[in-house]
Short mmCIF file of C-alpha atoms in Angstrom, two decimals:
data_model
loop_
_atom_site.label_atom_id
_atom_site.label_comp_id
_atom_site.label_asym_id
_atom_site.label_seq_id
_atom_site.Cartn_x
_atom_site.Cartn_y
_atom_site.Cartn_z
CA MET A 14 75.80 106.13 91.98
CA LYS A 15 76.60 107.69 89.02
CA ILE A 16 76.06 106.32 85.34
CA LYS A 17 77.26 108.36 82.10
CA TRP A 18 77.36 105.67 79.44
CA MET A 19 73.73 104.13 79.90
CA ARG A 20 72.28 103.31 76.75
CA HIS A 21 72.62 99.90 75.31
CA ARG A 22 69.71 98.61 77.68
CA SER A 23 67.19 99.16 75.02
CA LEU A 24 69.56 97.61 72.39
CA ILE A 25 70.04 94.15 74.31
CA ALA A 26 66.22 94.03 75.08
CA ALA A 27 65.71 94.73 71.45
CA VAL A 28 68.54 91.45 70.18
CA VAL A 29 66.76 89.21 72.76
CA ALA A 30 63.29 89.74 72.25
CA ALA A 31 63.75 89.27 68.75
CA MET A 32 65.51 86.11 69.41
CA SER A 33 63.21 84.96 72.16
CA LEU A 34 60.57 85.62 69.58
CA SER A 35 61.95 83.17 67.10
CA ALA A 36 62.40 80.54 69.99
CA GLY A 37 58.50 81.24 70.99
CA CYS A 38 59.30 82.01 74.87
CA ALA A 39 59.57 85.79 76.71
CA SER A 40 62.77 87.50 77.30
CA PRO A 41 65.01 85.60 80.17
CA VAL A 42 67.55 88.80 80.42
CA LEU A 43 65.16 91.48 81.60
CA ASP A 44 63.34 88.87 83.54
CA SER A 45 63.20 89.46 87.53
CA ALA A 46 65.16 86.98 88.85
CA GLU A 47 65.86 85.91 92.46
CA VAL A 48 69.75 85.03 92.77
CA SER A 49 70.37 81.69 94.39
CA GLY A 50 73.51 80.39 95.59
CA PRO A 51 77.02 81.92 95.45
CA VAL A 52 77.73 84.12 91.72
CA VAL A 53 80.99 82.96 90.39
CA VAL A 54 82.71 85.64 88.16
CA ALA A 55 85.77 84.04 86.66
CA ALA A 56 89.67 85.55 86.46
CA ARG A 57 91.41 84.31 83.43
CA ASP A 58 95.48 84.93 83.69
CA GLY A 59 96.59 88.56 83.40
CA ALA A 60 96.32 91.59 85.82
CA ASP A 61 93.53 93.10 83.47
CA ALA A 62 91.57 90.20 83.83
CA VAL A 63 91.98 89.59 87.83
CA LEU A 64 91.23 93.60 88.37
CA LEU A 65 87.90 93.30 86.31
CA ALA A 66 86.91 89.94 88.02
CA HIS A 67 87.10 92.14 91.31
CA LEU A 68 85.46 95.13 89.65
CA TYR A 69 82.25 93.57 88.65
CA ALA A 70 82.09 90.87 91.94
CA GLY A 71 82.32 93.87 93.84
CA VAL A 72 79.81 96.14 92.11
CA LEU A 73 77.34 92.91 92.20
CA ARG A 74 78.09 92.76 96.06
CA THR A 75 76.62 96.01 96.66
CA THR A 76 73.20 94.36 95.56
CA GLY A 77 73.24 92.03 99.02
CA ILE A 78 74.07 88.93 97.02
CA GLU A 79 76.84 86.58 97.92
CA VAL A 80 79.82 86.86 95.19
CA GLN A 81 83.23 84.95 94.88
CA VAL A 82 85.85 85.56 92.33
CA ARG A 83 87.73 82.07 91.17
CA ASP A 84 91.03 82.59 89.32
CA GLY A 85 92.98 79.85 87.84
CA PHE A 86 91.78 80.01 84.35
CA VAL A 87 94.32 79.87 81.99
CA ASP A 88 93.01 81.43 78.95
CA ARG A 89 89.63 83.05 77.51
CA ASN A 90 88.82 79.32 76.40
CA ALA A 91 88.98 78.04 79.93
CA ALA A 92 86.96 80.90 81.33
CA LEU A 93 84.28 80.85 78.92
CA ALA A 94 84.17 77.12 79.15
CA ALA A 95 82.93 77.49 82.77
CA LEU A 96 80.12 79.15 81.85
CA ASP A 97 79.01 76.05 79.97
CA THR A 98 79.73 73.89 82.98
CA ASP A 99 77.82 76.07 84.72
CA ASP A 100 81.32 76.43 87.36
CA ALA A 101 81.28 80.21 86.58
CA THR A 102 78.33 83.09 86.34
CA VAL A 103 80.52 85.98 84.90
CA VAL A 104 83.27 85.98 82.91
CA PRO A 105 84.28 89.90 82.02
CA ASP A 106 86.22 90.30 78.66
CA TYR A 107 86.41 92.43 75.81
CA THR A 108 83.82 92.85 73.06
CA GLY A 109 86.34 92.23 69.90
CA LEU A 110 88.16 89.35 71.56
CA LEU A 111 84.52 87.45 72.30
CA LEU A 112 83.23 88.09 68.92
CA ARG A 113 86.24 86.19 67.52
CA HIS A 114 85.77 83.68 69.95
CA TYR A 115 81.87 83.04 69.56
CA ASP A 116 81.87 84.12 65.57
CA PRO A 117 84.92 84.48 63.96
CA GLY A 118 83.58 85.08 60.50
CA VAL A 119 82.14 88.71 61.77
CA ALA A 120 84.26 91.60 60.07
CA ALA A 121 83.26 94.25 62.23
CA THR A 122 85.44 96.88 63.84
CA ASP A 123 83.05 99.77 64.91
CA ALA A 124 82.46 99.61 69.00
CA GLU A 125 78.69 99.38 68.12
CA ASP A 126 78.84 97.08 65.98
CA VAL A 127 81.01 94.63 67.21
CA PHE A 128 78.56 94.64 70.68
CA GLU A 129 75.79 94.30 68.25
CA ALA A 130 77.42 90.99 66.56
CA LEU A 131 78.29 89.62 69.93
CA ALA A 132 74.94 89.96 71.38
CA ARG A 133 73.61 87.89 68.23
CA ALA A 134 76.35 85.53 68.44
CA LEU A 135 75.94 84.33 72.00
CA PRO A 136 74.97 80.96 72.62
CA ASP A 137 71.30 80.85 73.68
CA GLU A 138 72.36 80.34 77.50
CA LEU A 139 74.38 83.21 77.76
CA THR A 140 73.71 87.10 77.34
CA ILE A 141 75.87 90.38 77.90
CA ALA A 142 75.38 93.77 80.02
CA ASP A 143 76.14 97.19 78.58
CA TYR A 144 80.14 97.89 77.71
CA ALA A 145 82.30 100.00 79.16
CA SER A 146 84.10 102.91 77.22
CA ALA A 147 87.37 101.20 79.13
CA GLN A 148 89.03 98.94 75.97
CA ASN A 149 92.34 97.32 75.25
CA ARG A 150 91.81 98.27 71.80
CA ALA A 151 95.21 97.37 69.33
CA VAL A 152 97.01 101.08 68.62
CA LEU A 153 99.93 102.39 66.99
CA ALA A 154 102.41 104.68 68.22
CA ALA A 155 105.03 106.41 66.31
CA GLY A 156 107.54 109.48 66.40
CA ALA A 157 105.82 112.84 65.79
CA ASP A 158 108.32 113.60 62.78
CA LEU A 159 107.50 110.20 61.00
CA ILE A 160 103.87 111.24 61.32
CA ALA A 161 104.26 114.72 59.90
CA THR A 162 107.20 113.89 57.34
CA ARG A 163 104.64 110.80 55.77
CA ASN A 164 101.48 113.24 55.97
CA ILE A 165 99.78 110.57 58.23
CA SER A 166 96.67 111.61 59.52
CA ARG A 167 94.84 108.30 60.20
CA ILE A 168 96.12 104.61 60.30
CA SER A 169 94.48 104.00 56.73
CA ASP A 170 96.67 106.10 55.69
CA LEU A 171 99.85 103.88 56.37
CA ALA A 172 99.07 101.47 53.67
CA GLY A 173 101.18 103.33 51.02
CA HIS A 174 104.28 104.12 53.34
CA CYS A 175 104.08 100.55 55.25
CA THR A 176 106.65 99.03 52.92
CA ASP A 177 109.63 101.53 54.31
CA LEU A 178 108.79 101.05 57.83
CA ASN A 179 109.57 98.75 60.53
CA PHE A 180 107.32 97.54 63.05
CA VAL A 181 107.87 96.63 66.66
CA LEU A 182 104.72 94.88 67.79
CA THR A 183 103.35 93.36 71.25
CA PRO A 184 101.90 90.00 71.94
CA GLU A 185 98.58 92.08 73.03
CA PHE A 186 98.71 94.06 69.97
CA GLU A 187 98.36 90.82 67.83
CA ALA A 188 95.92 89.11 70.39
CA ALA A 189 94.12 92.17 69.84
CA GLY A 190 93.64 91.51 66.38
CA GLY A 191 96.62 94.18 65.45
CA LEU A 192 98.42 92.77 62.93
CA GLY A 193 95.94 91.01 60.88
CA ALA A 194 93.90 94.21 60.25
CA LEU A 195 97.15 95.70 59.04
CA SER A 196 96.97 93.01 56.68
CA GLU A 197 93.52 93.63 55.36
CA LEU A 198 94.27 97.12 55.33
CA GLY A 199 97.09 95.92 52.64
CA CYS A 200 100.26 97.56 55.10
CA GLU A 201 103.08 94.83 54.46
CA PRO A 202 105.73 96.45 56.62
CA ARG A 203 109.56 96.38 55.88
CA SER A 204 110.13 94.21 58.79
CA VAL A 205 108.32 92.81 61.70
CA GLU A 206 109.53 92.23 65.04
CA ARG A 207 108.19 91.08 68.81
CA ALA A 208 108.85 92.75 71.99
CA SER A 209 107.44 93.82 75.24
CA ALA A 210 105.53 97.19 75.38
CA ALA A 211 108.31 99.25 76.53
CA ALA A 212 110.66 97.96 74.24
CA ALA A 213 108.29 98.65 71.31
CA PHE A 214 107.69 102.19 72.59
CA GLY A 215 111.42 102.70 72.61
CA ALA A 216 111.70 101.39 69.22
CA THR A 217 109.99 104.38 68.00
CA SER A 218 113.46 106.53 68.54
CA ASP A 219 114.01 105.22 65.06
CA VAL A 220 112.80 107.36 62.58
CA ASP A 221 111.56 104.48 60.79
CA THR A 222 109.89 102.29 63.40
CA VAL A 223 106.21 102.22 64.12
CA ALA A 224 105.09 100.35 67.68
CA GLY A 225 102.14 98.10 67.72
CA LEU A 226 100.78 98.28 71.30
CA THR A 227 97.51 98.42 73.13
CA THR A 228 95.55 100.92 74.73
CA LEU A 229 95.67 99.45 78.08
CA ALA A 230 99.91 99.86 77.77
CA PRO A 231 101.15 101.84 80.89
CA VAL A 232 104.06 103.02 78.71
CA LEU A 233 101.29 105.23 76.77
CA ALA A 234 99.93 106.78 79.81
CA GLU A 235 103.34 107.97 80.78
CA SER A 236 104.32 109.21 77.05
CA SER A 237 103.40 112.93 77.62
CA GLY A 238 106.57 114.90 76.30
CA SER A 239 108.57 111.87 74.72
CA GLY A 240 107.86 112.78 71.32
CA VAL A 241 105.73 110.05 70.53
CA VAL A 242 102.24 109.92 69.31
CA THR A 243 99.65 107.61 68.82
CA VAL A 244 98.12 107.07 64.96
CA PRO A 245 94.51 107.81 65.11
CA ASP A 246 91.98 105.61 63.84
CA ALA A 247 88.74 105.97 62.32
CA PRO A 248 86.31 106.92 65.25
CA ASP A 249 83.61 104.61 66.45
CA ARG A 250 80.08 105.91 65.58
CA ALA A 251 78.24 107.47 68.98
CA PRO A 252 75.82 105.39 70.87
CA MET A 253 72.90 104.32 69.03
CA GLU A 254 74.10 106.47 65.92
CA GLU A 255 72.58 104.89 63.00
CA ALA A 256 75.62 103.52 60.40
CA SER A 257 75.81 104.95 57.04
CA SER A 258 77.17 103.82 53.69
CA ASP A 259 79.59 106.73 53.70
CA MET A 260 81.45 106.13 57.22
CA GLU A 261 84.53 104.79 57.67
CA SER A 262 84.96 101.88 59.80
CA PRO A 263 88.13 101.83 62.23
CA VAL A 264 90.73 99.62 61.30
CA PHE A 265 91.58 97.98 64.66
CA VAL A 266 88.26 96.06 66.25
CA ALA A 267 87.00 97.62 69.16
CA GLN A 268 87.90 95.87 72.58
CA ASN A 269 85.34 97.18 75.02
CA VAL A 270 85.03 96.06 78.67
CA VAL A 271 81.68 93.96 78.76
CA PRO A 272 80.50 91.19 80.96
CA VAL A 273 79.11 87.59 79.81
CA PHE A 274 77.03 85.86 81.78
CA ARG A 275 74.15 83.27 82.23
CA LYS A 276 71.00 84.02 81.52
CA ALA A 277 67.95 83.93 83.97
CA VAL A 278 70.38 84.70 87.15
CA PHE A 279 70.35 88.18 87.74
CA GLY A 280 67.81 90.72 88.69
CA GLU A 281 66.79 94.28 87.81
CA LEU A 282 68.99 95.31 90.75
CA GLN A 283 72.26 93.16 89.66
CA LEU A 284 71.52 94.33 85.82
CA ASP A 285 71.55 98.10 87.36
CA ALA A 286 74.77 97.06 89.45
CA LEU A 287 76.48 95.78 85.94
CA ARG A 288 75.62 99.01 84.27
CA VAL A 289 77.78 101.30 86.57
CA ILE A 290 80.87 99.39 85.44
CA ALA A 291 79.64 100.78 81.97
CA GLY A 292 78.84 104.25 82.63
CA GLU A 293 81.99 104.72 85.08
CA LEU A 294 85.35 102.30 84.17
CA THR A 295 87.41 104.40 81.53
CA THR A 296 90.96 103.27 79.82
CA SER A 297 92.54 105.53 81.77
CA ASP A 298 91.32 104.19 85.12
CA LEU A 299 91.89 100.11 83.97
CA THR A 300 95.40 101.68 83.28
CA ASP A 301 95.94 103.19 86.51
CA MET A 302 94.59 100.08 88.55
CA ILE A 303 97.05 97.62 86.23
CA THR A 304 99.98 99.78 87.03
CA ARG A 305 99.20 99.52 90.85
CA VAL A 306 98.90 95.98 90.67
CA ALA A 307 101.70 95.51 88.92
CA THR A 308 103.60 97.53 91.54
CA GLY A 309 102.42 94.77 94.22
CA GLU A 310 99.07 96.49 95.26
CA ASP A 311 96.32 93.57 95.86
CA ALA A 312 93.86 93.34 93.29
CA ALA A 313 90.65 93.09 95.08
CA ALA A 314 91.97 95.97 97.31
CA VAL A 315 92.78 98.16 94.31
CA ALA A 316 89.45 97.14 92.77
CA ASP A 317 87.57 98.06 96.35
CA ASP A 318 89.11 101.67 95.91
CA TRP A 319 87.73 102.21 92.42
CA LEU A 320 84.43 100.79 93.51
CA ALA A 321 83.89 103.39 96.67
CA GLU A 322 84.90 106.06 94.80
CA HIS A 323 82.11 105.39 91.67
CA THR A 324 79.47 103.73 93.63
#
């Protein structure tokens, strides 16, 4: 099995060890454990959530344990509540949205900062594994002419231009915190409309219009040669890179795929299996799988295809 991105185990261990020492007990995350009973992976509504549930369920099954996917959770709150009641063992989700759920006052946007803050914010009975490069982060798209004529090289350059621009936003962009982040930036658009991803992307044909999407929007994967480009954000710092005071943080909060699960459930075999997703799953992979499901393919079968190639 190939693992390209395995880099957070020491970080989780450090965070949890510090928390455990303060509580006077050993870390339950890295202790070996015998899995008893079926593991339940919760899937909230949405093609991406269902796919992620089947991906994590499938990779855990490679360790020889019984795993079920339970769908029907209407939203994030319902899925996470199932962890509290022991009706679910694992909930795959996105780092930034999970952080907003558990500690909405944290202003971190960088992928590493969000991950570290989330590890600290979780209730005592829960923990997380490594995050994947795959994410569903807010992103802005606009015509290349608009970007060039207004000399915009990064999202942070937009603040002084927003009053002359119309923004067409998807629900996913707003859910990922995109509109709030623009407000914090001081970006006050001339107008704001809501639309589907396809309609928002199409609106960029207007020279004064910017689309607010997320990185999993299939229309972005099909945009080559369209004359529409995404506006770069400040990059996340490299894994385990020390933050510095002169380092620019991204405007949009990181939304990397990560599993939340109950402590003391998994042993090293299962923890290693979870790291396969972190090491292999990319945004492009997840976008491709969402597109396949949208055209009628079974989510479990699509996830199994990916796992067969990467495990």
